[in-house]
mmCIF file with all atom_site columns, C-alpha atoms in Angstrom:
data_model
loop_
_atom_site.group_PDB
_atom_site.id
_atom_site.type_symbol
_atom_site.label_atom_id
_atom_site.label_alt_id
_atom_site.label_comp_id
_atom_site.label_asym_id
_atom_site.label_entity_id
_atom_site.label_seq_id
_atom_site.pdbx_PDB_ins_code
_atom_site.Cartn_x
_atom_site.Cartn_y
_atom_site.Cartn_z
_atom_site.occupancy
_atom_site.B_iso_or_equiv
_atom_site.pdbx_formal_charge
_atom_site.auth_seq_id
_atom_site.auth_comp_id
_atom_site.auth_asym_id
_atom_site.auth_atom_id
_atom_site.pdbx_PDB_model_num
ATOM 1   C CA . UNK A 1 1   ? -23.875 21.290  -16.186 1.00 46.00 ? 108 UNK A CA 1
ATOM 2   C CA . UNK A 1 2   ? -27.864 21.362  -17.120 1.00 52.00 ? 109 UNK A CA 1
ATOM 3   C CA . UNK A 1 3   ? -30.270 18.335  -16.288 1.00 55.00 ? 110 UNK A CA 1
ATOM 4   C CA . UNK A 1 4   ? -31.313 16.414  -19.143 1.00 50.00 ? 111 UNK A CA 1
ATOM 5   C CA . UNK A 1 5   ? -35.185 15.698  -19.422 1.00 57.00 ? 112 UNK A CA 1
ATOM 6   C CA . UNK A 1 6   ? -34.861 12.991  -22.360 1.00 57.00 ? 113 UNK A CA 1
ATOM 7   C CA . UNK A 1 7   ? -31.759 11.728  -24.563 1.00 57.00 ? 114 UNK A CA 1
ATOM 8   C CA . UNK A 1 8   ? -30.847 14.056  -26.990 1.00 60.00 ? 115 UNK A CA 1
ATOM 9   C CA . UNK A 1 9   ? -29.908 13.318  -30.954 1.00 62.00 ? 116 UNK A CA 1
ATOM 10  C CA . UNK A 1 10  ? -26.597 13.252  -32.276 1.00 58.00 ? 117 UNK A CA 1
ATOM 11  C CA . UNK A 1 11  ? -27.068 16.770  -32.924 1.00 62.00 ? 118 UNK A CA 1
ATOM 12  C CA . UNK A 1 12  ? -28.216 18.493  -29.998 1.00 67.00 ? 119 UNK A CA 1
ATOM 13  C CA . UNK A 1 13  ? -25.748 16.556  -27.566 1.00 70.00 ? 120 UNK A CA 1
ATOM 14  C CA . UNK A 1 14  ? -22.495 18.292  -26.135 1.00 71.00 ? 121 UNK A CA 1
ATOM 15  C CA . UNK A 1 15  ? -19.617 16.894  -27.646 1.00 75.00 ? 122 UNK A CA 1
ATOM 16  C CA . UNK A 1 16  ? -15.745 16.653  -26.795 1.00 78.00 ? 123 UNK A CA 1
ATOM 17  C CA . UNK A 1 17  ? -13.580 16.963  -29.341 1.00 82.00 ? 124 UNK A CA 1
ATOM 18  C CA . UNK A 1 18  ? -9.952  16.015  -29.258 1.00 82.00 ? 125 UNK A CA 1
ATOM 19  C CA . UNK A 1 19  ? -7.324  17.861  -31.067 1.00 86.00 ? 126 UNK A CA 1
ATOM 20  C CA . UNK A 1 20  ? -4.421  15.291  -31.579 1.00 84.00 ? 127 UNK A CA 1
ATOM 21  C CA . UNK A 1 21  ? -2.244  18.375  -33.187 1.00 88.00 ? 128 UNK A CA 1
ATOM 22  C CA . UNK A 1 22  ? -1.595  19.569  -29.553 1.00 87.00 ? 129 UNK A CA 1
ATOM 23  C CA . UNK A 1 23  ? 0.070   17.339  -26.832 1.00 86.00 ? 130 UNK A CA 1
ATOM 24  C CA . UNK A 1 24  ? 1.219   18.087  -23.270 1.00 86.00 ? 131 UNK A CA 1
ATOM 25  C CA . UNK A 1 25  ? 2.625   15.358  -20.660 1.00 84.00 ? 132 UNK A CA 1
ATOM 26  C CA . UNK A 1 26  ? 4.002   11.973  -22.009 1.00 85.00 ? 133 UNK A CA 1
ATOM 27  C CA . UNK A 1 27  ? 2.268   9.074   -20.670 1.00 85.00 ? 134 UNK A CA 1
ATOM 28  C CA . UNK A 1 28  ? 5.052   6.838   -19.506 1.00 85.00 ? 135 UNK A CA 1
ATOM 29  C CA . UNK A 1 29  ? 2.642   3.764   -19.716 1.00 89.00 ? 136 UNK A CA 1
ATOM 30  C CA . UNK A 1 30  ? 0.395   1.201   -17.534 1.00 94.00 ? 137 UNK A CA 1
ATOM 31  C CA . UNK A 1 31  ? 0.906   -1.536  -15.455 1.00 95.00 ? 138 UNK A CA 1
ATOM 32  C CA . UNK A 1 32  ? 0.560   -3.301  -11.979 1.00 93.00 ? 139 UNK A CA 1
ATOM 33  C CA . UNK A 1 33  ? 2.297   -4.519  -8.627  1.00 93.00 ? 140 UNK A CA 1
ATOM 34  C CA . UNK A 1 34  ? 4.522   -7.468  -8.307  1.00 95.00 ? 141 UNK A CA 1
ATOM 35  C CA . UNK A 1 35  ? 3.800   -8.317  -4.859  1.00 94.00 ? 142 UNK A CA 1
ATOM 36  C CA . UNK A 1 36  ? 4.485   -11.744 -3.169  1.00 95.00 ? 143 UNK A CA 1
ATOM 37  C CA . UNK A 1 37  ? 0.616   -12.443 -2.967  1.00 95.00 ? 144 UNK A CA 1
ATOM 38  C CA . UNK A 1 38  ? 0.253   -12.027 -6.780  1.00 96.00 ? 145 UNK A CA 1
ATOM 39  C CA . UNK A 1 39  ? 3.571   -14.229 -7.352  1.00 96.00 ? 146 UNK A CA 1
ATOM 40  C CA . UNK A 1 40  ? 2.498   -17.030 -4.890  1.00 96.00 ? 147 UNK A CA 1
ATOM 41  C CA . UNK A 1 41  ? -0.889  -17.151 -6.614  1.00 97.00 ? 148 UNK A CA 1
ATOM 42  C CA . UNK A 1 42  ? 0.727   -17.191 -9.724  1.00 97.00 ? 149 UNK A CA 1
ATOM 43  C CA . UNK A 1 43  ? 3.166   -20.070 -9.159  1.00 96.00 ? 150 UNK A CA 1
ATOM 44  C CA . UNK A 1 44  ? 0.120   -21.907 -7.984  1.00 97.00 ? 151 UNK A CA 1
ATOM 45  C CA . UNK A 1 45  ? -1.072  -22.117 -11.722 1.00 97.00 ? 152 UNK A CA 1
ATOM 46  C CA . UNK A 1 46  ? -0.162  -24.627 -14.426 1.00 97.00 ? 153 UNK A CA 1
ATOM 47  C CA . UNK A 1 47  ? 2.462   -23.673 -16.554 1.00 97.00 ? 154 UNK A CA 1
ATOM 48  C CA . UNK A 1 48  ? 0.074   -23.233 -19.270 1.00 97.00 ? 155 UNK A CA 1
ATOM 49  C CA . UNK A 1 49  ? -2.541  -20.394 -17.196 1.00 98.00 ? 156 UNK A CA 1
ATOM 50  C CA . UNK A 1 50  ? 1.055   -18.944 -15.900 1.00 98.00 ? 157 UNK A CA 1
ATOM 51  C CA . UNK A 1 51  ? 1.723   -17.919 -19.574 1.00 97.00 ? 158 UNK A CA 1
ATOM 52  C CA . UNK A 1 52  ? -1.712  -17.240 -20.156 1.00 97.00 ? 159 UNK A CA 1
ATOM 53  C CA . UNK A 1 53  ? -1.882  -14.403 -17.113 1.00 97.00 ? 160 UNK A CA 1
ATOM 54  C CA . UNK A 1 54  ? 1.507   -12.997 -18.513 1.00 97.00 ? 161 UNK A CA 1
ATOM 55  C CA . UNK A 1 55  ? -0.007  -12.864 -22.034 1.00 97.00 ? 162 UNK A CA 1
ATOM 56  C CA . UNK A 1 56  ? -3.118  -11.353 -20.894 1.00 97.00 ? 163 UNK A CA 1
ATOM 57  C CA . UNK A 1 57  ? -1.441  -8.554  -18.803 1.00 97.00 ? 164 UNK A CA 1
ATOM 58  C CA . UNK A 1 58  ? 1.970   -7.926  -20.724 1.00 97.00 ? 165 UNK A CA 1
ATOM 59  C CA . UNK A 1 59  ? 1.212   -8.665  -24.694 1.00 96.00 ? 166 UNK A CA 1
ATOM 60  C CA . UNK A 1 60  ? 0.348   -5.990  -27.000 1.00 95.00 ? 167 UNK A CA 1
ATOM 61  C CA . UNK A 1 61  ? -3.701  -5.295  -27.219 1.00 93.00 ? 168 UNK A CA 1
ATOM 62  C CA . UNK A 1 62  ? -3.488  -6.624  -30.864 1.00 94.00 ? 169 UNK A CA 1
ATOM 63  C CA . UNK A 1 63  ? -2.269  -10.098 -29.452 1.00 93.00 ? 170 UNK A CA 1
ATOM 64  C CA . UNK A 1 64  ? -4.952  -9.793  -27.089 1.00 93.00 ? 171 UNK A CA 1
ATOM 65  C CA . UNK A 1 65  ? -3.034  -8.537  -24.089 1.00 95.00 ? 172 UNK A CA 1
ATOM 66  C CA . UNK A 1 66  ? -3.165  -5.306  -21.807 1.00 96.00 ? 173 UNK A CA 1
ATOM 67  C CA . UNK A 1 67  ? -0.030  -3.688  -23.373 1.00 96.00 ? 174 UNK A CA 1
ATOM 68  C CA . UNK A 1 68  ? 1.125   -3.245  -19.691 1.00 97.00 ? 175 UNK A CA 1
ATOM 69  C CA . UNK A 1 69  ? 5.134   -1.872  -19.505 1.00 95.00 ? 176 UNK A CA 1
ATOM 70  C CA . UNK A 1 70  ? 5.058   -0.615  -16.017 1.00 93.00 ? 177 UNK A CA 1
ATOM 71  C CA . UNK A 1 71  ? 5.462   -2.632  -12.415 1.00 93.00 ? 178 UNK A CA 1
ATOM 72  C CA . UNK A 1 72  ? 5.565   -1.666  -8.800  1.00 90.00 ? 179 UNK A CA 1
ATOM 73  C CA . UNK A 1 73  ? 7.682   -3.798  -6.551  1.00 89.00 ? 180 UNK A CA 1
ATOM 74  C CA . UNK A 1 74  ? 8.152   -3.618  -2.930  1.00 87.00 ? 181 UNK A CA 1
ATOM 75  C CA . UNK A 1 75  ? 11.695  -3.477  -1.304  1.00 85.00 ? 182 UNK A CA 1
ATOM 76  C CA . UNK A 1 76  ? 10.796  -5.765  1.705   1.00 86.00 ? 183 UNK A CA 1
ATOM 77  C CA . UNK A 1 77  ? 7.611   -6.818  3.010   1.00 86.00 ? 184 UNK A CA 1
ATOM 78  C CA . UNK A 1 78  ? 4.449   -4.943  1.856   1.00 85.00 ? 185 UNK A CA 1
ATOM 79  C CA . UNK A 1 79  ? 0.695   -5.193  2.704   1.00 83.00 ? 186 UNK A CA 1
ATOM 80  C CA . UNK A 1 80  ? 0.285   -7.718  0.100   1.00 88.00 ? 187 UNK A CA 1
ATOM 81  C CA . UNK A 1 81  ? 3.176   -10.258 1.930   1.00 89.00 ? 188 UNK A CA 1
ATOM 82  C CA . UNK A 1 82  ? 1.793   -13.168 4.113   1.00 90.00 ? 189 UNK A CA 1
ATOM 83  C CA . UNK A 1 83  ? 4.400   -12.700 6.722   1.00 89.00 ? 190 UNK A CA 1
ATOM 84  C CA . UNK A 1 84  ? 6.997   -9.679  7.308   1.00 86.00 ? 191 UNK A CA 1
ATOM 85  C CA . UNK A 1 85  ? 10.410  -9.643  6.090   1.00 88.00 ? 192 UNK A CA 1
ATOM 86  C CA . UNK A 1 86  ? 13.328  -7.510  5.112   1.00 88.00 ? 193 UNK A CA 1
ATOM 87  C CA . UNK A 1 87  ? 16.657  -7.667  3.498   1.00 87.00 ? 194 UNK A CA 1
ATOM 88  C CA . UNK A 1 88  ? 18.646  -6.557  6.459   1.00 87.00 ? 195 UNK A CA 1
ATOM 89  C CA . UNK A 1 89  ? 17.643  -7.911  9.891   1.00 87.00 ? 196 UNK A CA 1
ATOM 90  C CA . UNK A 1 90  ? 21.242  -6.867  11.534  1.00 90.00 ? 197 UNK A CA 1
ATOM 91  C CA . UNK A 1 91  ? 20.286  -4.019  14.266  1.00 88.00 ? 198 UNK A CA 1
ATOM 92  C CA . UNK A 1 92  ? 22.431  -0.865  13.962  1.00 86.00 ? 199 UNK A CA 1
ATOM 93  C CA . UNK A 1 93  ? 23.325  -1.820  10.280  1.00 85.00 ? 200 UNK A CA 1
ATOM 94  C CA . UNK A 1 94  ? 22.501  1.629   9.207   1.00 80.00 ? 201 UNK A CA 1
ATOM 95  C CA . UNK A 1 95  ? 24.642  1.488   5.905   1.00 79.00 ? 202 UNK A CA 1
ATOM 96  C CA . UNK A 1 96  ? 22.865  -1.775  4.798   1.00 81.00 ? 203 UNK A CA 1
ATOM 97  C CA . UNK A 1 97  ? 26.248  -3.598  4.558   1.00 86.00 ? 204 UNK A CA 1
ATOM 98  C CA . UNK A 1 98  ? 24.507  -6.913  5.653   1.00 89.00 ? 205 UNK A CA 1
ATOM 99  C CA . UNK A 1 99  ? 21.827  -6.347  2.950   1.00 86.00 ? 206 UNK A CA 1
ATOM 100 C CA . UNK A 1 100 ? 20.981  -9.567  0.953   1.00 88.00 ? 207 UNK A CA 1
ATOM 101 C CA . UNK A 1 101 ? 21.923  -8.572  -2.374  1.00 85.00 ? 208 UNK A CA 1
ATOM 102 C CA . UNK A 1 102 ? 21.034  -12.159 -3.824  1.00 87.00 ? 209 UNK A CA 1
ATOM 103 C CA . UNK A 1 103 ? 17.254  -11.208 -3.142  1.00 87.00 ? 210 UNK A CA 1
ATOM 104 C CA . UNK A 1 104 ? 17.107  -14.585 -1.662  1.00 92.00 ? 211 UNK A CA 1
ATOM 105 C CA . UNK A 1 105 ? 13.177  -14.289 -0.873  1.00 92.00 ? 212 UNK A CA 1
ATOM 106 C CA . UNK A 1 106 ? 12.066  -12.686 -3.975  1.00 92.00 ? 213 UNK A CA 1
ATOM 107 C CA . UNK A 1 107 ? 13.455  -15.272 -5.863  1.00 93.00 ? 214 UNK A CA 1
ATOM 108 C CA . UNK A 1 108 ? 12.105  -18.045 -3.753  1.00 94.00 ? 215 UNK A CA 1
ATOM 109 C CA . UNK A 1 109 ? 8.774   -17.071 -3.572  1.00 94.00 ? 216 UNK A CA 1
ATOM 110 C CA . UNK A 1 110 ? 8.478   -16.414 -7.404  1.00 95.00 ? 217 UNK A CA 1
ATOM 111 C CA . UNK A 1 111 ? 8.488   -12.607 -7.738  1.00 94.00 ? 218 UNK A CA 1
ATOM 112 C CA . UNK A 1 112 ? 11.176  -12.708 -9.723  1.00 93.00 ? 219 UNK A CA 1
ATOM 113 C CA . UNK A 1 113 ? 10.865  -15.315 -11.702 1.00 94.00 ? 220 UNK A CA 1
ATOM 114 C CA . UNK A 1 114 ? 7.337   -13.731 -12.277 1.00 96.00 ? 221 UNK A CA 1
ATOM 115 C CA . UNK A 1 115 ? 9.459   -10.244 -13.213 1.00 94.00 ? 222 UNK A CA 1
ATOM 116 C CA . UNK A 1 116 ? 11.061  -11.707 -15.772 1.00 94.00 ? 223 UNK A CA 1
ATOM 117 C CA . UNK A 1 117 ? 8.255   -13.513 -17.359 1.00 96.00 ? 224 UNK A CA 1
ATOM 118 C CA . UNK A 1 118 ? 6.841   -10.408 -18.082 1.00 96.00 ? 225 UNK A CA 1
ATOM 119 C CA . UNK A 1 119 ? 10.003  -8.568  -19.073 1.00 94.00 ? 226 UNK A CA 1
ATOM 120 C CA . UNK A 1 120 ? 10.706  -11.366 -21.868 1.00 95.00 ? 227 UNK A CA 1
ATOM 121 C CA . UNK A 1 121 ? 6.696   -10.982 -22.986 1.00 96.00 ? 228 UNK A CA 1
ATOM 122 C CA . UNK A 1 122 ? 7.376   -7.018  -23.230 1.00 95.00 ? 229 UNK A CA 1
ATOM 123 C CA . UNK A 1 123 ? 10.481  -7.419  -24.953 1.00 94.00 ? 230 UNK A CA 1
ATOM 124 C CA . UNK A 1 124 ? 9.135   -9.759  -27.984 1.00 93.00 ? 231 UNK A CA 1
ATOM 125 C CA . UNK A 1 125 ? 7.336   -6.718  -28.868 1.00 91.00 ? 232 UNK A CA 1
ATOM 126 C CA . UNK A 1 126 ? 10.459  -4.003  -28.925 1.00 92.00 ? 233 UNK A CA 1
ATOM 127 C CA . UNK A 1 127 ? 9.009   -2.419  -25.582 1.00 93.00 ? 234 UNK A CA 1
ATOM 128 C CA . UNK A 1 128 ? 11.004  -2.414  -22.091 1.00 91.00 ? 235 UNK A CA 1
ATOM 129 C CA . UNK A 1 129 ? 9.493   -3.091  -18.767 1.00 92.00 ? 236 UNK A CA 1
ATOM 130 C CA . UNK A 1 130 ? 9.922   -0.363  -16.466 1.00 90.00 ? 237 UNK A CA 1
ATOM 131 C CA . UNK A 1 131 ? 9.995   -1.138  -12.628 1.00 88.00 ? 238 UNK A CA 1
ATOM 132 C CA . UNK A 1 132 ? 9.655   1.313   -9.547  1.00 85.00 ? 239 UNK A CA 1
ATOM 133 C CA . UNK A 1 133 ? 11.306  -0.048  -6.524  1.00 82.00 ? 240 UNK A CA 1
ATOM 134 C CA . UNK A 1 134 ? 9.332   1.034   -3.169  1.00 80.00 ? 241 UNK A CA 1
ATOM 135 C CA . UNK A 1 135 ? 9.927   0.291   0.357   1.00 80.00 ? 242 UNK A CA 1
ATOM 136 C CA . UNK A 1 136 ? 6.475   -0.303  2.618   1.00 79.00 ? 243 UNK A CA 1
ATOM 137 C CA . UNK A 1 137 ? 8.315   -0.412  5.832   1.00 76.00 ? 244 UNK A CA 1
ATOM 138 C CA . UNK A 1 138 ? 11.874  -0.438  7.007   1.00 78.00 ? 245 UNK A CA 1
ATOM 139 C CA . UNK A 1 139 ? 13.531  -3.303  9.007   1.00 81.00 ? 246 UNK A CA 1
ATOM 140 C CA . UNK A 1 140 ? 11.267  -3.443  12.771  1.00 80.00 ? 247 UNK A CA 1
ATOM 141 C CA . UNK A 1 141 ? 14.891  -2.540  14.439  1.00 81.00 ? 248 UNK A CA 1
ATOM 142 C CA . UNK A 1 142 ? 14.870  0.795   12.553  1.00 78.00 ? 249 UNK A CA 1
ATOM 143 C CA . UNK A 1 143 ? 11.215  1.672   14.335  1.00 73.00 ? 250 UNK A CA 1
ATOM 144 C CA . UNK A 1 144 ? 10.242  3.050   17.612  1.00 72.00 ? 251 UNK A CA 1
ATOM 145 C CA . UNK A 1 145 ? 8.040   0.224   18.223  1.00 70.00 ? 252 UNK A CA 1
ATOM 146 C CA . UNK A 1 146 ? 10.177  -2.396  16.970  1.00 68.00 ? 253 UNK A CA 1
ATOM 147 C CA . UNK A 1 147 ? 7.484   -3.527  14.468  1.00 67.00 ? 254 UNK A CA 1
ATOM 148 C CA . UNK A 1 148 ? 6.669   -3.035  10.820  1.00 63.00 ? 255 UNK A CA 1
ATOM 149 C CA . UNK A 1 149 ? 3.187   -3.398  11.655  1.00 60.00 ? 256 UNK A CA 1
ATOM 150 C CA . UNK A 1 150 ? 2.576   0.143   12.206  1.00 56.00 ? 257 UNK A CA 1
ATOM 151 C CA . UNK A 1 151 ? 3.251   3.937   11.234  1.00 53.00 ? 258 UNK A CA 1
ATOM 152 C CA . UNK A 1 152 ? 5.659   4.953   13.944  1.00 50.00 ? 259 UNK A CA 1
ATOM 153 C CA . UNK A 1 153 ? 8.247   7.097   12.566  1.00 50.00 ? 260 UNK A CA 1
ATOM 154 C CA . UNK A 1 154 ? 11.699  5.703   12.132  1.00 49.00 ? 261 UNK A CA 1
ATOM 155 C CA . UNK A 1 155 ? 14.043  5.867   9.186   1.00 48.00 ? 262 UNK A CA 1
ATOM 156 C CA . UNK A 1 156 ? 15.006  3.840   6.460   1.00 47.00 ? 263 UNK A CA 1
ATOM 157 C CA . UNK A 1 157 ? 18.000  4.204   3.950   1.00 44.00 ? 264 UNK A CA 1
ATOM 158 C CA . UNK A 1 158 ? 15.749  5.378   0.823   1.00 45.00 ? 265 UNK A CA 1
ATOM 159 C CA . UNK A 1 159 ? 18.662  5.986   -1.880  1.00 43.00 ? 266 UNK A CA 1
ATOM 160 C CA . UNK A 1 160 ? 21.062  2.997   -0.242  1.00 48.00 ? 267 UNK A CA 1
ATOM 161 C CA . UNK A 1 161 ? 18.230  -0.021  -0.129  1.00 53.00 ? 268 UNK A CA 1
ATOM 162 C CA . UNK A 1 162 ? 16.909  0.717   -3.892  1.00 54.00 ? 269 UNK A CA 1
ATOM 163 C CA . UNK A 1 163 ? 20.581  0.490   -5.040  1.00 56.00 ? 270 UNK A CA 1
ATOM 164 C CA . UNK A 1 164 ? 21.409  -2.744  -2.944  1.00 57.00 ? 271 UNK A CA 1
ATOM 165 C CA . UNK A 1 165 ? 18.169  -4.327  -4.228  1.00 55.00 ? 272 UNK A CA 1
ATOM 166 C CA . UNK A 1 166 ? 18.821  -3.382  -7.794  1.00 61.00 ? 273 UNK A CA 1
ATOM 167 C CA . UNK A 1 167 ? 22.401  -4.884  -7.654  1.00 60.00 ? 274 UNK A CA 1
ATOM 168 C CA . UNK A 1 168 ? 20.178  -8.517  -6.526  1.00 54.00 ? 275 UNK A CA 1
ATOM 169 C CA . UNK A 1 169 ? 18.350  -8.293  -9.653  1.00 55.00 ? 276 UNK A CA 1
ATOM 170 C CA . UNK A 1 170 ? 20.794  -7.180  -11.843 1.00 60.00 ? 277 UNK A CA 1
ATOM 171 C CA . UNK A 1 171 ? 22.120  -11.025 -11.590 1.00 50.00 ? 278 UNK A CA 1
ATOM 172 C CA . UNK A 1 172 ? 18.545  -12.092 -12.978 1.00 49.00 ? 279 UNK A CA 1
ATOM 173 C CA . UNK A 1 173 ? 18.485  -9.380  -15.726 1.00 52.00 ? 280 UNK A CA 1
ATOM 174 C CA . UNK A 1 174 ? 15.690  -7.536  -14.168 1.00 56.00 ? 281 UNK A CA 1
ATOM 175 C CA . UNK A 1 175 ? 16.387  -3.657  -14.737 1.00 54.00 ? 282 UNK A CA 1
ATOM 176 C CA . UNK A 1 176 ? 15.088  -0.938  -11.887 1.00 50.00 ? 283 UNK A CA 1
ATOM 177 C CA . UNK A 1 177 ? 13.951  2.569   -13.565 1.00 54.00 ? 284 UNK A CA 1
ATOM 178 C CA . UNK A 1 178 ? 13.106  3.891   -10.425 1.00 50.00 ? 285 UNK A CA 1
ATOM 179 C CA . UNK A 1 179 ? 12.981  4.073   -6.765  1.00 50.00 ? 286 UNK A CA 1
ATOM 180 C CA . UNK A 1 180 ? 10.686  5.845   -4.299  1.00 52.00 ? 287 UNK A CA 1
ATOM 181 C CA . UNK A 1 181 ? 10.890  6.620   -0.693  1.00 50.00 ? 288 UNK A CA 1
ATOM 182 C CA . UNK A 1 182 ? 8.692   4.832   1.968   1.00 50.00 ? 289 UNK A CA 1
ATOM 183 C CA . UNK A 1 183 ? 5.145   4.154   1.345   1.00 48.00 ? 290 UNK A CA 1
ATOM 184 C CA . UNK A 1 184 ? 2.590   5.346   4.138   1.00 48.00 ? 291 UNK A CA 1
ATOM 185 C CA . UNK A 1 185 ? -0.851  3.385   3.731   1.00 47.00 ? 292 UNK A CA 1
ATOM 186 C CA . UNK A 1 186 ? -3.121  4.095   6.916   1.00 47.00 ? 293 UNK A CA 1
ATOM 187 C CA . UNK A 1 187 ? -3.848  1.625   9.478   1.00 48.00 ? 294 UNK A CA 1
ATOM 188 C CA . UNK A 1 188 ? -2.178  -1.465  11.126  1.00 55.00 ? 295 UNK A CA 1
ATOM 189 C CA . UNK A 1 189 ? 0.039   -2.342  8.190   1.00 56.00 ? 296 UNK A CA 1
ATOM 190 C CA . UNK A 1 190 ? 3.597   -2.446  6.910   1.00 61.00 ? 297 UNK A CA 1
ATOM 191 C CA . UNK A 1 191 ? 4.109   1.251   6.673   1.00 60.00 ? 298 UNK A CA 1
ATOM 192 C CA . UNK A 1 192 ? 6.203   4.136   7.967   1.00 64.00 ? 299 UNK A CA 1
ATOM 193 C CA . UNK A 1 193 ? 5.051   7.468   9.062   1.00 62.00 ? 300 UNK A CA 1
ATOM 194 C CA . UNK A 1 194 ? 6.707   10.469  7.870   1.00 63.00 ? 301 UNK A CA 1
ATOM 195 C CA . UNK A 1 195 ? 5.851   14.169  8.075   1.00 66.00 ? 302 UNK A CA 1
ATOM 196 C CA . UNK A 1 196 ? 6.150   16.333  5.439   1.00 69.00 ? 303 UNK A CA 1
ATOM 197 C CA . UNK A 1 197 ? 8.898   18.746  7.202   1.00 73.00 ? 304 UNK A CA 1
ATOM 198 C CA . UNK A 1 198 ? 10.882  14.980  8.119   1.00 64.00 ? 305 UNK A CA 1
ATOM 199 C CA . UNK A 1 199 ? 10.748  13.588  4.820   1.00 66.00 ? 306 UNK A CA 1
ATOM 200 C CA . UNK A 1 200 ? 11.973  16.922  2.837   1.00 70.00 ? 307 UNK A CA 1
ATOM 201 C CA . UNK A 1 201 ? 14.661  16.907  5.191   1.00 67.00 ? 308 UNK A CA 1
ATOM 202 C CA . UNK A 1 202 ? 15.538  13.546  5.073   1.00 62.00 ? 309 UNK A CA 1
ATOM 203 C CA . UNK A 1 203 ? 15.580  13.515  0.859   1.00 65.00 ? 310 UNK A CA 1
ATOM 204 C CA . UNK A 1 204 ? 17.497  16.631  1.245   1.00 67.00 ? 311 UNK A CA 1
ATOM 205 C CA . UNK A 1 205 ? 20.324  15.163  3.354   1.00 61.00 ? 312 UNK A CA 1
ATOM 206 C CA . UNK A 1 206 ? 20.675  11.798  1.251   1.00 55.00 ? 313 UNK A CA 1
#
């Protein structure tokens, strides 16, 4: 790349040409996260402003929206939660038999209503909302430090948890399209540390 001493005219400037006849990867869509913090602030708005927020994010660009069709939803609390919570606080329940499939917390704080509002807006333009469910941290009893606020190694049923979470959201007409293993941000936040080899072995066995 060469430094330009002065602005160039339209005939001498490098140009980027896009060949629309060739395509490669498919863009699934764009979106944001449905977190507890977002839901709490959304519910503090008036009914009109709640609807306006949903319109601006999820309506089509032709209608003044961003056209979002993707959403990420935490399973249990995340770094955008005022306090730690989980859907199975029964120590030793590795099969998650006591998992709260009513997802009561997500309903009460407004996460499910906000997701439904977005889903309704998207469906009006003939599209579908795709949700990615991901746990930030397993319940504290699954971790060596007995705290969700650490990156200490632990275990979490990344296969069982999303399926049970889904059954809870099914009652409200909310459909999950994908799940992922534990998120692992840096610092003293709700997270889980997994080495590459440990995580690959765990996923291979599940």
